[in-house]
Amino acid sequence: MKSLLSLAAAALLLAITLAPSQAAQRFGAFVVFESPDYILMDGNITGSATSDFRKARAARPNAKVLALRSAGGYVDDALKLAGAVRSSGISTAIPGNFYCYSACAYLFFAGREHIVTGKLGVHRVGEVDGSGSADADAYYKMVKGDIQRFVPKNVMRYLESTPASSMHVFSRKEITALNINRGSSNSLAAKFASTQ
């Protein structure tokens, strides 16, 4: 069974490295492949992301892992999507050559199990609506409780202390020290994350 899971992870990895047009189906930033075990998020978090995720889940109802490759998106959209990810019970993974920055981190931590071997980065909430408005601090105070539903307290320290114009990308040492990876080393998320 373990070799079958490793084979499935390798097959997905091959599919992910191919052009998205070679994927089975695309729902916004979400791509589903022939393998029923995985869904890939490949793109920014938009207003349709939660609906697109639900469509991808409907296409792959038995998917166990959501692989993340995203530079982030708007906080409100990401928090809604993180709630859908958490409710679905799916695990999240950031494989070695993938990245999950900014609001994507909410999705990562919303996973039942979450494993990163790639790049995970956080920063303080910046623009509310993309206009460069100056009320980012007031907005952050408004959404902080929602963010804390997903992001662990020990990671919030990095999120809050990194300016919106920067990105704190966690080192391997920090990932270990902060216990960012959660889940069994034998889990499908861990096997998938370690395939790169």
XYZ file of N, CA, C and O in Angstrom:
784
model
N 0.814 -1.197 0.000
C 0.000 0.000 0.000
C 0.858 1.261 0.000
O 0.563 2.210 -0.693
N 1.960 1.244 0.812
C 2.830 2.410 0.868
C 3.445 2.709 -0.491
O 3.562 3.854 -0.882
N 3.854 1.653 -1.218
C 4.449 1.895 -2.537
C 3.402 2.417 -3.506
O 3.709 3.213 -4.393
N 2.167 2.007 -3.325
C 1.082 2.510 -4.169
C 0.861 3.998 -3.910
O 0.690 4.771 -4.854
N 0.913 4.417 -2.649
C 0.773 5.823 -2.322
C 1.945 6.629 -2.871
O 1.769 7.724 -3.393
N 3.154 6.090 -2.764
C 4.322 6.782 -3.317
C 4.215 6.894 -4.819
O 4.580 7.915 -5.400
N 3.712 5.860 -5.459
C 3.515 5.884 -6.909
C 2.477 6.939 -7.280
O 2.663 7.701 -8.228
N 1.407 7.040 -6.497
C 0.371 8.048 -6.760
C 0.949 9.448 -6.585
O 0.679 10.350 -7.386
N 1.773 9.642 -5.564
C 2.395 10.946 -5.346
C 3.330 11.294 -6.492
O 3.345 12.425 -6.980
N 4.082 10.325 -6.962
C 4.994 10.565 -8.086
C 4.215 10.890 -9.356
O 4.603 11.767 -10.134
N 3.102 10.205 -9.558
C 2.273 10.472 -10.747
C 1.702 11.883 -10.691
O 1.683 12.593 -11.702
N 1.248 12.302 -9.527
C 0.724 13.660 -9.402
C 1.824 14.676 -9.624
O 1.622 15.674 -10.293
N 2.983 14.411 -9.062
C 4.097 15.321 -9.227
C 4.424 15.509 -10.702
O 4.649 16.625 -11.155
N 4.414 14.433 -11.453
C 4.647 14.516 -12.888
C 3.554 15.358 -13.545
O 3.833 16.229 -14.359
N 2.323 15.122 -13.158
C 1.208 15.879 -13.737
C 1.305 17.360 -13.400
O 1.024 18.216 -14.232
N 1.730 17.672 -12.175
C 1.826 19.066 -11.746
C 2.903 19.798 -12.532
O 2.761 20.969 -12.845
N 3.985 19.123 -12.848
C 5.064 19.784 -13.567
C 4.726 19.990 -15.035
O 5.382 20.760 -15.719
N 3.692 19.317 -15.518
C 3.250 19.527 -16.887
C 2.435 20.810 -16.969
O 1.977 21.329 -15.968
N 2.215 21.290 -18.146
C 1.408 22.497 -18.331
C -0.005 22.259 -17.829
O -0.538 21.164 -17.982
N -0.641 23.287 -17.225
C -2.002 23.126 -16.720
C -2.975 22.639 -17.790
O -3.955 21.998 -17.476
N -2.706 22.935 -19.058
C -3.618 22.488 -20.117
C -3.652 20.966 -20.221
O -4.568 20.400 -20.800
N -2.624 20.292 -19.665
C -2.588 18.839 -19.698
C -3.268 18.237 -18.473
O -3.315 17.034 -18.331
N -3.773 19.080 -17.594
C -4.472 18.601 -16.411
C -5.863 18.144 -16.801
O -6.382 18.504 -17.853
N -6.452 17.343 -15.936
C -7.782 16.822 -16.213
C -8.820 17.938 -16.283
O -9.617 17.983 -17.198
N -8.794 18.843 -15.319
C -9.794 19.903 -15.254
C -9.270 21.068 -14.425
O -8.535 20.864 -13.476
N -9.702 22.272 -14.773
C -9.305 23.467 -14.016
C -10.555 24.210 -13.572
O -11.480 24.410 -14.344
N -10.544 24.624 -12.291
C -11.608 25.444 -11.705
C -10.924 26.665 -11.112
O -10.435 26.610 -9.989
N -10.848 27.751 -11.857
C -10.098 28.917 -11.408
C -8.650 28.536 -11.178
O -8.005 27.985 -12.066
N -8.146 28.775 -9.973
C -6.760 28.425 -9.645
C -6.591 26.959 -9.265
O -5.471 26.501 -9.061
N -7.674 26.207 -9.193
C -7.616 24.815 -8.749
C -7.582 23.870 -9.935
O -8.379 23.993 -10.870
N -6.667 22.913 -9.862
C -6.476 21.953 -10.940
C -6.662 20.556 -10.355
O -6.070 20.230 -9.320
N -7.483 19.763 -11.014
C -7.639 18.360 -10.610
C -7.053 17.491 -11.714
O -7.189 17.776 -12.896
N -6.383 16.442 -11.296
C -5.709 15.533 -12.204
C -6.433 14.190 -12.202
O -7.419 14.009 -11.506
N -5.896 13.254 -12.922
C -6.486 11.916 -12.964
C -6.461 11.255 -11.595
O -7.356 10.511 -11.255
N -5.421 11.529 -10.814
C -5.335 10.958 -9.472
C -6.461 11.516 -8.611
O -6.641 12.730 -8.527
N -7.215 10.653 -7.945
C -8.308 11.152 -7.095
C -7.833 11.681 -5.747
O -8.617 12.232 -4.993
N -6.536 11.544 -5.438
C -6.040 11.881 -4.108
C -5.634 13.329 -3.920
O -5.440 13.777 -2.799
N -5.459 14.090 -5.022
C -4.861 15.403 -4.917
C -5.618 16.458 -5.699
O -6.196 16.190 -6.735
N -5.519 17.679 -5.191
C -5.961 18.880 -5.893
C -4.803 19.871 -5.785
O -4.149 19.958 -4.746
N -4.550 20.597 -6.843
C -3.510 21.616 -6.845
C -4.148 22.991 -6.880
O -5.039 23.237 -7.692
N -3.686 23.878 -6.001
C -4.037 25.291 -6.126
C -2.825 25.957 -6.745
O -1.756 26.000 -6.139
N -2.994 26.480 -7.951
C -1.891 27.056 -8.715
C -2.289 28.447 -9.174
O -2.741 28.638 -10.293
N -2.151 29.428 -8.284
C -2.512 30.796 -8.634
C -2.907 31.597 -7.416
O -2.896 31.106 -6.283
N -3.285 32.835 -7.670
C -3.655 33.740 -6.590
C -5.073 33.493 -6.083
O -5.909 32.948 -6.800
N -5.314 33.914 -4.864
C -6.616 33.760 -4.220
C -7.492 34.927 -4.653
O -7.160 36.081 -4.414
N -8.604 34.609 -5.292
C -9.520 35.623 -5.819
C -10.890 35.488 -5.159
O -11.115 34.574 -4.365
N -11.794 36.353 -5.540
C -13.149 36.332 -5.006
C -13.909 35.049 -5.309
O -14.811 34.669 -4.575
N -13.538 34.358 -6.376
C -14.230 33.110 -6.732
C -13.536 31.871 -6.171
O -13.967 30.747 -6.427
N -12.479 32.054 -5.387
C -11.658 30.923 -4.943
C -12.438 29.889 -4.131
O -12.259 28.684 -4.341
N -13.295 30.320 -3.228
C -14.036 29.357 -2.409
C -14.983 28.538 -3.274
O -15.043 27.307 -3.147
N -15.690 29.179 -4.174
C -16.577 28.473 -5.102
C -15.775 27.528 -6.000
O -16.178 26.386 -6.233
N -14.631 27.992 -6.484
C -13.783 27.155 -7.337
C -13.253 25.946 -6.572
O -13.203 24.835 -7.107
N -12.877 26.142 -5.309
C -12.409 25.025 -4.482
C -13.512 23.987 -4.308
O -13.274 22.790 -4.423
N -14.720 24.452 -4.046
C -15.841 23.508 -3.872
C -16.110 22.725 -5.150
O -16.437 21.534 -5.100
N -15.960 23.363 -6.309
C -16.115 22.655 -7.588
C -15.021 21.607 -7.754
O -15.291 20.487 -8.210
N -13.795 21.969 -7.386
C -12.688 21.007 -7.480
C -12.921 19.835 -6.529
O -12.676 18.680 -6.885
N -13.411 20.119 -5.324
C -13.725 19.042 -4.358
C -14.830 18.148 -4.889
O -14.789 16.932 -4.697
N -15.813 18.739 -5.557
C -16.892 17.929 -6.131
C -16.350 17.022 -7.232
O -16.801 15.881 -7.389
N -15.365 17.518 -7.974
C -14.759 16.713 -9.035
C -13.844 15.620 -8.473
O -13.663 14.581 -9.090
N -13.263 15.873 -7.313
C -12.385 14.910 -6.636
C -12.806 14.815 -5.171
O -12.094 15.254 -4.270
N -13.967 14.215 -4.904
C -14.493 14.197 -3.528
C -13.640 13.397 -2.546
O -13.741 13.605 -1.341
N -12.795 12.521 -3.048
C -11.960 11.721 -2.152
C -10.543 12.276 -2.019
O -9.678 11.608 -1.448
N -10.299 13.470 -2.545
C -8.962 14.060 -2.458
C -8.569 14.215 -0.999
O -9.366 14.647 -0.170
N -7.339 13.873 -0.718
C -6.838 13.925 0.655
C -5.866 15.083 0.866
O -5.607 15.477 1.997
N -5.282 15.598 -0.245
C -4.247 16.626 -0.133
C -4.518 17.758 -1.107
O -4.838 17.525 -2.271
N -4.389 18.977 -0.605
C -4.423 20.178 -1.427
C -2.996 20.706 -1.486
O -2.437 21.131 -0.472
N -2.371 20.622 -2.667
C -1.019 21.151 -2.856
C -1.126 22.631 -3.181
O -1.971 23.025 -3.988
N -0.277 23.442 -2.558
C -0.383 24.893 -2.682
C 0.809 25.495 -3.413
O 1.962 25.215 -3.059
N 0.500 26.308 -4.424
C 1.499 27.120 -5.128
C 0.813 28.452 -5.417
O 0.084 28.597 -6.389
N 1.021 29.413 -4.501
C 0.291 30.670 -4.590
C 1.079 31.796 -3.932
O 1.679 31.609 -2.875
N 1.018 32.959 -4.560
C 1.631 34.156 -3.985
C 0.683 34.841 -3.008
O 1.039 35.834 -2.388
N -0.538 34.329 -2.864
C -1.491 34.887 -1.914
C -2.679 35.506 -2.606
O -3.121 35.048 -3.656
N -3.219 36.543 -2.018
C -4.403 37.197 -2.539
C -5.006 38.080 -1.469
O -4.340 38.420 -0.488
N -6.255 38.435 -1.629
C -6.915 39.317 -0.665
C -7.331 38.550 0.585
O -7.784 37.410 0.526
N -7.161 39.201 1.716
C -7.375 38.576 3.015
C -8.785 38.017 3.160
O -8.959 36.863 3.567
N -9.810 38.800 2.853
C -11.190 38.325 3.018
C -11.440 37.065 2.210
O -12.040 36.095 2.705
N -10.985 37.050 0.961
C -11.160 35.871 0.100
C -10.404 34.678 0.672
O -10.903 33.553 0.679
N -9.194 34.926 1.171
C -8.378 33.847 1.730
C -8.986 33.278 3.005
O -8.945 32.067 3.224
N -9.554 34.133 3.841
C -10.176 33.639 5.074
C -11.406 32.792 4.778
O -11.625 31.759 5.431
N -12.200 33.194 3.791
C -13.354 32.367 3.392
C -12.885 31.020 2.875
O -13.443 29.973 3.219
N -11.862 31.051 2.037
C -11.332 29.811 1.476
C -10.714 28.935 2.568
O -10.901 27.714 2.568
N -10.004 29.530 3.515
C -9.428 28.757 4.617
C -10.528 28.056 5.419
O -10.362 26.906 5.829
N -11.655 28.727 5.609
C -12.780 28.085 6.285
C -13.292 26.880 5.512
O -13.599 25.838 6.100
N -13.365 26.995 4.189
C -13.815 25.873 3.352
C -12.801 24.733 3.390
O -13.186 23.551 3.430
N -11.519 25.065 3.382
C -10.471 24.040 3.462
C -10.576 23.309 4.792
O -10.577 22.079 4.841
N -10.692 24.058 5.877
C -10.800 23.438 7.200
C -12.046 22.549 7.285
O -11.980 21.416 7.754
N -13.182 23.044 6.795
C -14.433 22.269 6.849
C -14.360 20.990 6.032
O -14.992 19.999 6.374
N -13.581 21.023 4.968
C -13.502 19.848 4.081
C -12.686 18.717 4.688
O -12.803 17.571 4.257
N -11.813 19.027 5.646
C -10.977 17.992 6.260
C -9.769 17.602 5.431
O -9.053 16.664 5.776
N -9.496 18.323 4.352
C -8.369 18.004 3.489
C -7.065 18.455 4.156
O -7.056 19.398 4.939
N -5.978 17.758 3.872
C -4.654 18.160 4.346
C -4.014 19.060 3.304
O -4.413 19.059 2.141
N -3.007 19.822 3.711
C -2.331 20.726 2.787
C -0.841 20.409 2.748
O -0.267 19.927 3.726
N -0.241 20.692 1.581
C 1.186 20.438 1.404
C 1.785 21.518 0.514
O 1.131 21.992 -0.421
N 3.007 21.891 0.821
C 3.791 22.783 -0.026
C 5.054 22.004 -0.390
O 6.001 21.952 0.392
N 5.046 21.333 -1.553
C 6.221 20.546 -1.959
C 7.454 21.408 -2.181
O 7.359 22.642 -2.290
N 8.594 20.772 -2.292
C 9.896 21.421 -2.360
C 10.057 22.559 -3.340
O 10.720 23.530 -3.039
N 9.469 22.476 -4.513
C 9.647 23.561 -5.475
C 8.428 24.479 -5.550
O 8.305 25.258 -6.474
N 7.541 24.378 -4.571
C 6.338 25.201 -4.515
C 6.526 26.296 -3.469
O 7.431 26.253 -2.655
N 5.615 27.260 -3.471
C 5.646 28.353 -2.511
C 4.209 28.690 -2.119
O 3.269 28.488 -2.888
N 4.075 29.192 -0.921
C 2.784 29.624 -0.388
C 3.079 30.861 0.443
O 3.625 30.768 1.539
N 2.753 32.022 -0.125
C 3.101 33.289 0.506
C 1.852 34.066 0.911
O 0.782 33.896 0.336
N 2.035 34.939 1.877
C 1.024 35.917 2.249
C -0.259 35.215 2.694
O -0.213 34.327 3.539
N -1.389 35.585 2.135
C -2.681 35.028 2.547
C -2.796 33.537 2.257
O -3.641 32.858 2.844
N -1.961 32.990 1.400
C -1.960 31.542 1.156
C -1.644 30.781 2.440
O -2.103 29.653 2.623
N -0.878 31.401 3.331
C -0.529 30.738 4.590
C -1.769 30.356 5.393
O -1.783 29.343 6.093
N -2.835 31.142 5.300
C -4.075 30.805 6.016
C -4.604 29.460 5.538
O -5.091 28.653 6.326
N -4.515 29.228 4.234
C -4.981 27.954 3.662
C -4.109 26.812 4.157
O -4.605 25.741 4.505
N -2.808 27.048 4.132
C -1.873 26.015 4.579
C -2.214 25.564 5.997
O -2.362 24.369 6.255
N -2.355 26.515 6.906
C -2.620 26.165 8.305
C -4.041 25.651 8.521
O -4.315 25.027 9.539
N -4.939 25.867 7.577
C -6.306 25.352 7.687
C -6.381 23.866 7.394
O -7.364 23.214 7.721
N -5.341 23.305 6.790
C -5.337 21.880 6.466
C -5.373 21.009 7.706
O -4.780 21.360 8.736
N -6.040 19.862 7.594
C -6.111 18.920 8.724
C -4.698 18.561 9.170
O -4.366 18.616 10.341
N -3.889 18.151 8.238
C -2.454 18.020 8.430
C -1.831 19.010 7.470
O -2.377 19.260 6.401
N -0.699 19.593 7.825
C -0.036 20.528 6.911
C 1.460 20.313 6.981
O 2.058 20.299 8.043
N 2.031 20.112 5.783
C 3.452 19.796 5.665
C 4.066 20.709 4.610
O 3.554 20.815 3.495
N 5.192 21.342 4.956
C 5.900 22.203 4.009
C 7.338 21.701 3.849
O 8.023 21.456 4.833
N 7.737 21.507 2.607
C 9.147 21.298 2.281
C 9.598 22.390 1.309
O 10.778 22.532 1.045
N 8.645 23.142 0.781
C 8.927 24.261 -0.113
C 9.080 25.540 0.692
O 9.674 25.537 1.765
N 8.499 26.618 0.207
C 8.640 27.927 0.854
C 7.292 28.417 1.391
O 6.321 28.475 0.653
N 7.281 28.752 2.661
C 6.112 29.312 3.329
C 6.497 30.685 3.836
O 7.478 30.823 4.575
N 5.738 31.717 3.425
C 6.068 33.073 3.831
C 4.856 33.834 4.332
O 3.742 33.646 3.843
N 5.086 34.686 5.323
C 4.015 35.499 5.911
C 4.470 36.943 6.041
O 5.664 37.238 6.050
N 3.504 37.831 6.164
C 3.760 39.235 6.463
C 2.487 39.848 7.014
O 1.417 39.253 6.970
N 2.612 41.034 7.522
C 1.468 41.749 8.083
C 0.493 42.105 6.966
O 0.887 42.341 5.834
N -0.774 42.173 7.297
C -1.799 42.572 6.337
C -1.452 43.955 5.815
O -1.100 44.849 6.589
N -1.549 44.113 4.509
C -1.209 45.387 3.894
C -2.438 46.084 3.370
O -3.307 46.510 4.130
N -2.548 46.144 2.078
C -3.649 46.850 1.433
C -4.965 46.118 1.667
O -5.033 44.900 1.578
N -5.984 46.864 1.937
C -7.296 46.280 2.163
C -7.920 45.874 0.838
O -8.461 44.790 0.682
N -7.833 46.744 -0.136
C -8.543 46.514 -1.394
C -7.652 46.638 -2.623
O -8.142 46.739 -3.735
N -6.341 46.653 -2.436
C -5.438 46.775 -3.561
C -5.171 48.213 -3.962
O -4.409 48.471 -4.880
N -5.767 49.173 -3.287
C -5.629 50.573 -3.671
C -4.490 51.279 -2.943
O -4.222 52.440 -3.195
N -3.850 50.569 -2.018
C -2.792 51.203 -1.245
C -3.335 52.072 -0.133
O -2.668 52.961 0.358
N -4.559 51.805 0.294
C -5.194 52.630 1.316
C -4.423 52.565 2.635
O -3.752 51.595 2.936
N -4.539 53.624 3.397
C -3.773 53.766 4.633
C -4.440 53.120 5.842
O -3.905 53.164 6.926
N -5.585 52.514 5.664
C -6.287 51.976 6.829
C -5.999 50.493 7.055
O -6.813 49.774 7.616
N -4.823 50.031 6.665
C -4.465 48.627 6.833
C -4.438 48.214 8.302
O -4.855 47.105 8.638
N -3.956 49.078 9.184
C -3.908 48.728 10.610
C -5.307 48.533 11.186
O -5.545 47.587 11.934
N -6.230 49.422 10.831
C -7.615 49.280 11.313
C -8.230 48.004 10.756
O -8.923 47.274 11.479
N -7.965 47.726 9.501
C -8.489 46.501 8.881
C -7.903 45.271 9.566
O -8.622 44.319 9.873
N -6.600 45.277 9.829
C -5.961 44.146 10.491
C -6.589 43.887 11.857
O -6.857 42.739 12.215
N -6.852 44.947 12.603
C -7.492 44.771 13.915
C -8.855 44.103 13.761
O -9.268 43.305 14.601
N -9.529 44.401 12.672
C -10.855 43.838 12.421
C -10.789 42.341 12.071
O -11.655 41.573 12.474
N -9.761 41.923 11.335
C -9.693 40.527 10.857
C -8.731 39.657 11.671
O -8.649 38.452 11.425
N -8.025 40.237 12.619
C -7.013 39.490 13.378
C -7.591 38.219 14.006
O -6.981 37.155 13.928
N -8.748 38.304 14.615
C -9.366 37.129 15.230
C -9.633 36.032 14.215
O -9.439 34.845 14.513
N -10.071 36.410 13.020
C -10.306 35.417 11.962
C -9.000 34.773 11.517
O -8.942 33.565 11.286
N -7.952 35.571 11.403
C -6.644 35.028 11.016
C -6.153 34.052 12.078
O -5.651 32.969 11.768
N -6.357 34.401 13.343
C -5.902 33.546 14.445
C -6.656 32.214 14.513
O -6.173 31.286 15.146
N -7.802 32.118 13.868
C -8.509 30.823 13.792
C -7.683 29.794 13.032
O -7.866 28.595 13.237
N -6.794 30.257 12.175
C -6.031 29.349 11.326
C -4.538 29.360 11.635
O -3.904 28.310 11.649
N -3.976 30.528 11.855
C -2.529 30.666 12.012
C -2.161 30.488 13.489
O -2.686 31.199 14.350
N -1.250 29.564 13.792
C -0.850 29.340 15.186
C -0.210 30.572 15.812
O 0.418 31.388 15.130
N -0.345 30.669 17.129
C 0.160 31.825 17.878
C 1.659 32.039 17.643
O 2.105 33.173 17.476
N 2.435 30.953 17.605
C 3.883 31.115 17.436
C 4.244 31.632 16.039
O 5.311 32.217 15.857
N 3.371 31.477 15.060
C 3.595 31.997 13.709
C 3.055 33.425 13.605
O 3.596 34.240 12.854
N 2.015 33.737 14.365
C 1.440 35.092 14.357
C 2.504 36.141 14.688
O 2.487 37.246 14.148
N 3.433 35.793 15.528
C 4.512 36.711 15.908
C 5.288 37.163 14.667
O 5.604 38.333 14.514
N 5.556 36.236 13.742
C 6.285 36.561 12.509
C 5.387 37.339 11.546
O 5.826 38.274 10.896
N 4.132 36.937 11.481
C 3.174 37.612 10.609
C 3.034 39.076 11.024
O 3.079 39.965 10.182
N 2.897 39.316 12.302
C 2.673 40.679 12.790
C 3.919 41.555 12.732
O 3.805 42.772 12.594
N 5.096 40.970 12.811
C 6.318 41.775 12.864
C 6.960 41.995 11.490
O 7.917 42.767 11.390
N 6.438 41.356 10.456
C 7.008 41.523 9.116
C 6.167 42.531 8.347
O 4.975 42.312 8.147
N 6.759 43.639 7.925
C 5.992 44.657 7.193
C 5.334 44.083 5.934
O 5.842 43.128 5.331
N 4.224 44.679 5.549
C 3.486 44.226 4.367
C 4.338 44.289 3.106
O 4.115 43.524 2.169
N 5.324 45.144 3.094
C 6.187 45.286 1.921
C 7.298 44.234 1.878
O 8.070 44.183 0.930
N 7.382 43.381 2.911
C 8.396 42.324 3.000
C 7.710 40.969 3.107
O 6.485 40.884 3.135
N 8.516 39.925 3.207
C 7.986 38.580 3.383
C 8.949 37.822 4.288
O 10.152 37.781 4.028
N 8.423 37.244 5.362
C 9.246 36.362 6.183
C 9.046 34.952 5.657
O 7.958 34.384 5.773
N 10.085 34.396 5.039
C 10.039 33.026 4.543
C 10.731 32.164 5.589
O 11.890 32.394 5.943
N 10.007 31.181 6.098
C 10.512 30.353 7.183
C 11.646 29.450 6.698
O 11.536 28.798 5.666
N 12.711 29.424 7.485
C 13.838 28.541 7.195
C 13.487 27.127 7.669
O 12.533 26.945 8.437
N 14.254 26.153 7.254
C 14.063 24.765 7.717
C 14.164 24.727 9.243
O 13.395 24.027 9.899
N 15.127 25.465 9.776
C 15.325 25.487 11.227
C 14.081 26.044 11.924
O 13.624 25.501 12.930
N 13.517 27.129 11.399
C 12.304 27.710 11.991
C 11.113 26.767 11.859
O 10.311 26.644 12.789
N 10.996 26.112 10.723
C 9.881 25.174 10.509
C 9.911 24.083 11.573
O 8.878 23.730 12.143
N 11.109 23.604 11.882
C 11.252 22.575 12.912
C 11.010 23.158 14.299
O 10.216 22.612 15.075
N 11.667 24.269 14.610
C 11.568 24.864 15.948
C 10.141 25.304 16.279
O 9.704 25.193 17.423
N 9.416 25.797 15.284
C 8.055 26.287 15.503
C 7.000 25.188 15.339
O 5.809 25.452 15.470
N 7.448 23.989 15.043
C 6.528 22.857 14.849
C 5.465 23.192 13.803
O 4.274 22.930 14.001
N 5.900 23.792 12.688
C 4.972 24.192 11.628
C 4.377 22.981 10.932
O 3.189 22.964 10.608
N 5.193 21.956 10.696
C 4.664 20.743 10.063
C 3.860 19.964 11.088
O 4.363 19.638 12.164
N 2.615 19.706 10.745
C 1.732 18.962 11.647
C 1.171 17.759 10.903
O 0.577 17.903 9.840
N 1.382 16.603 11.462
C 0.867 15.386 10.854
C 1.917 14.299 10.889
O 3.097 14.538 11.140
N 1.479 13.130 10.600
C 2.341 11.958 10.609
C 3.325 12.005 9.452
O 2.984 12.425 8.344
N 4.537 11.554 9.691
C 5.523 11.485 8.602
C 5.131 10.443 7.577
O 5.668 10.405 6.469
N 4.176 9.588 7.923
C 3.678 8.576 6.985
C 2.411 9.029 6.262
O 1.859 8.281 5.472
N 1.939 10.233 6.563
C 0.701 10.703 5.943
C 0.908 10.974 4.464
O 2.024 11.184 3.990
N -0.188 10.979 3.733
C -0.138 11.268 2.308
C 0.388 12.674 2.061
O 1.157 12.906 1.126
N 0.032 13.636 2.920
C 0.526 15.007 2.774
C 2.040 15.041 2.911
O 2.734 15.693 2.131
N 2.582 14.313 3.890
C 4.030 14.283 4.091
C 4.725 13.603 2.922
O 5.755 14.075 2.445
N 4.171 12.510 2.436
C 4.765 11.821 1.282
C 4.749 12.727 0.059
O 5.730 12.800 -0.671
N 3.642 13.420 -0.140
C 3.558 14.300 -1.291
C 4.528 15.463 -1.173
O 5.244 15.807 -2.104
N 4.576 16.092 0.003
C 5.457 17.249 0.205
C 6.923 16.875 0.011
O 7.716 17.695 -0.424
N 7.281 15.638 0.322
C 8.691 15.240 0.227
C 9.078 14.721 -1.160
O 10.216 14.354 -1.364
N 8.162 14.726 -2.111
C 8.494 14.196 -3.432
C 9.304 15.146 -4.274
O 9.805 14.778 -5.315
N 9.451 16.377 -3.872
C 10.257 17.349 -4.627
C 11.582 17.558 -3.987
O 11.719 18.009 -2.941
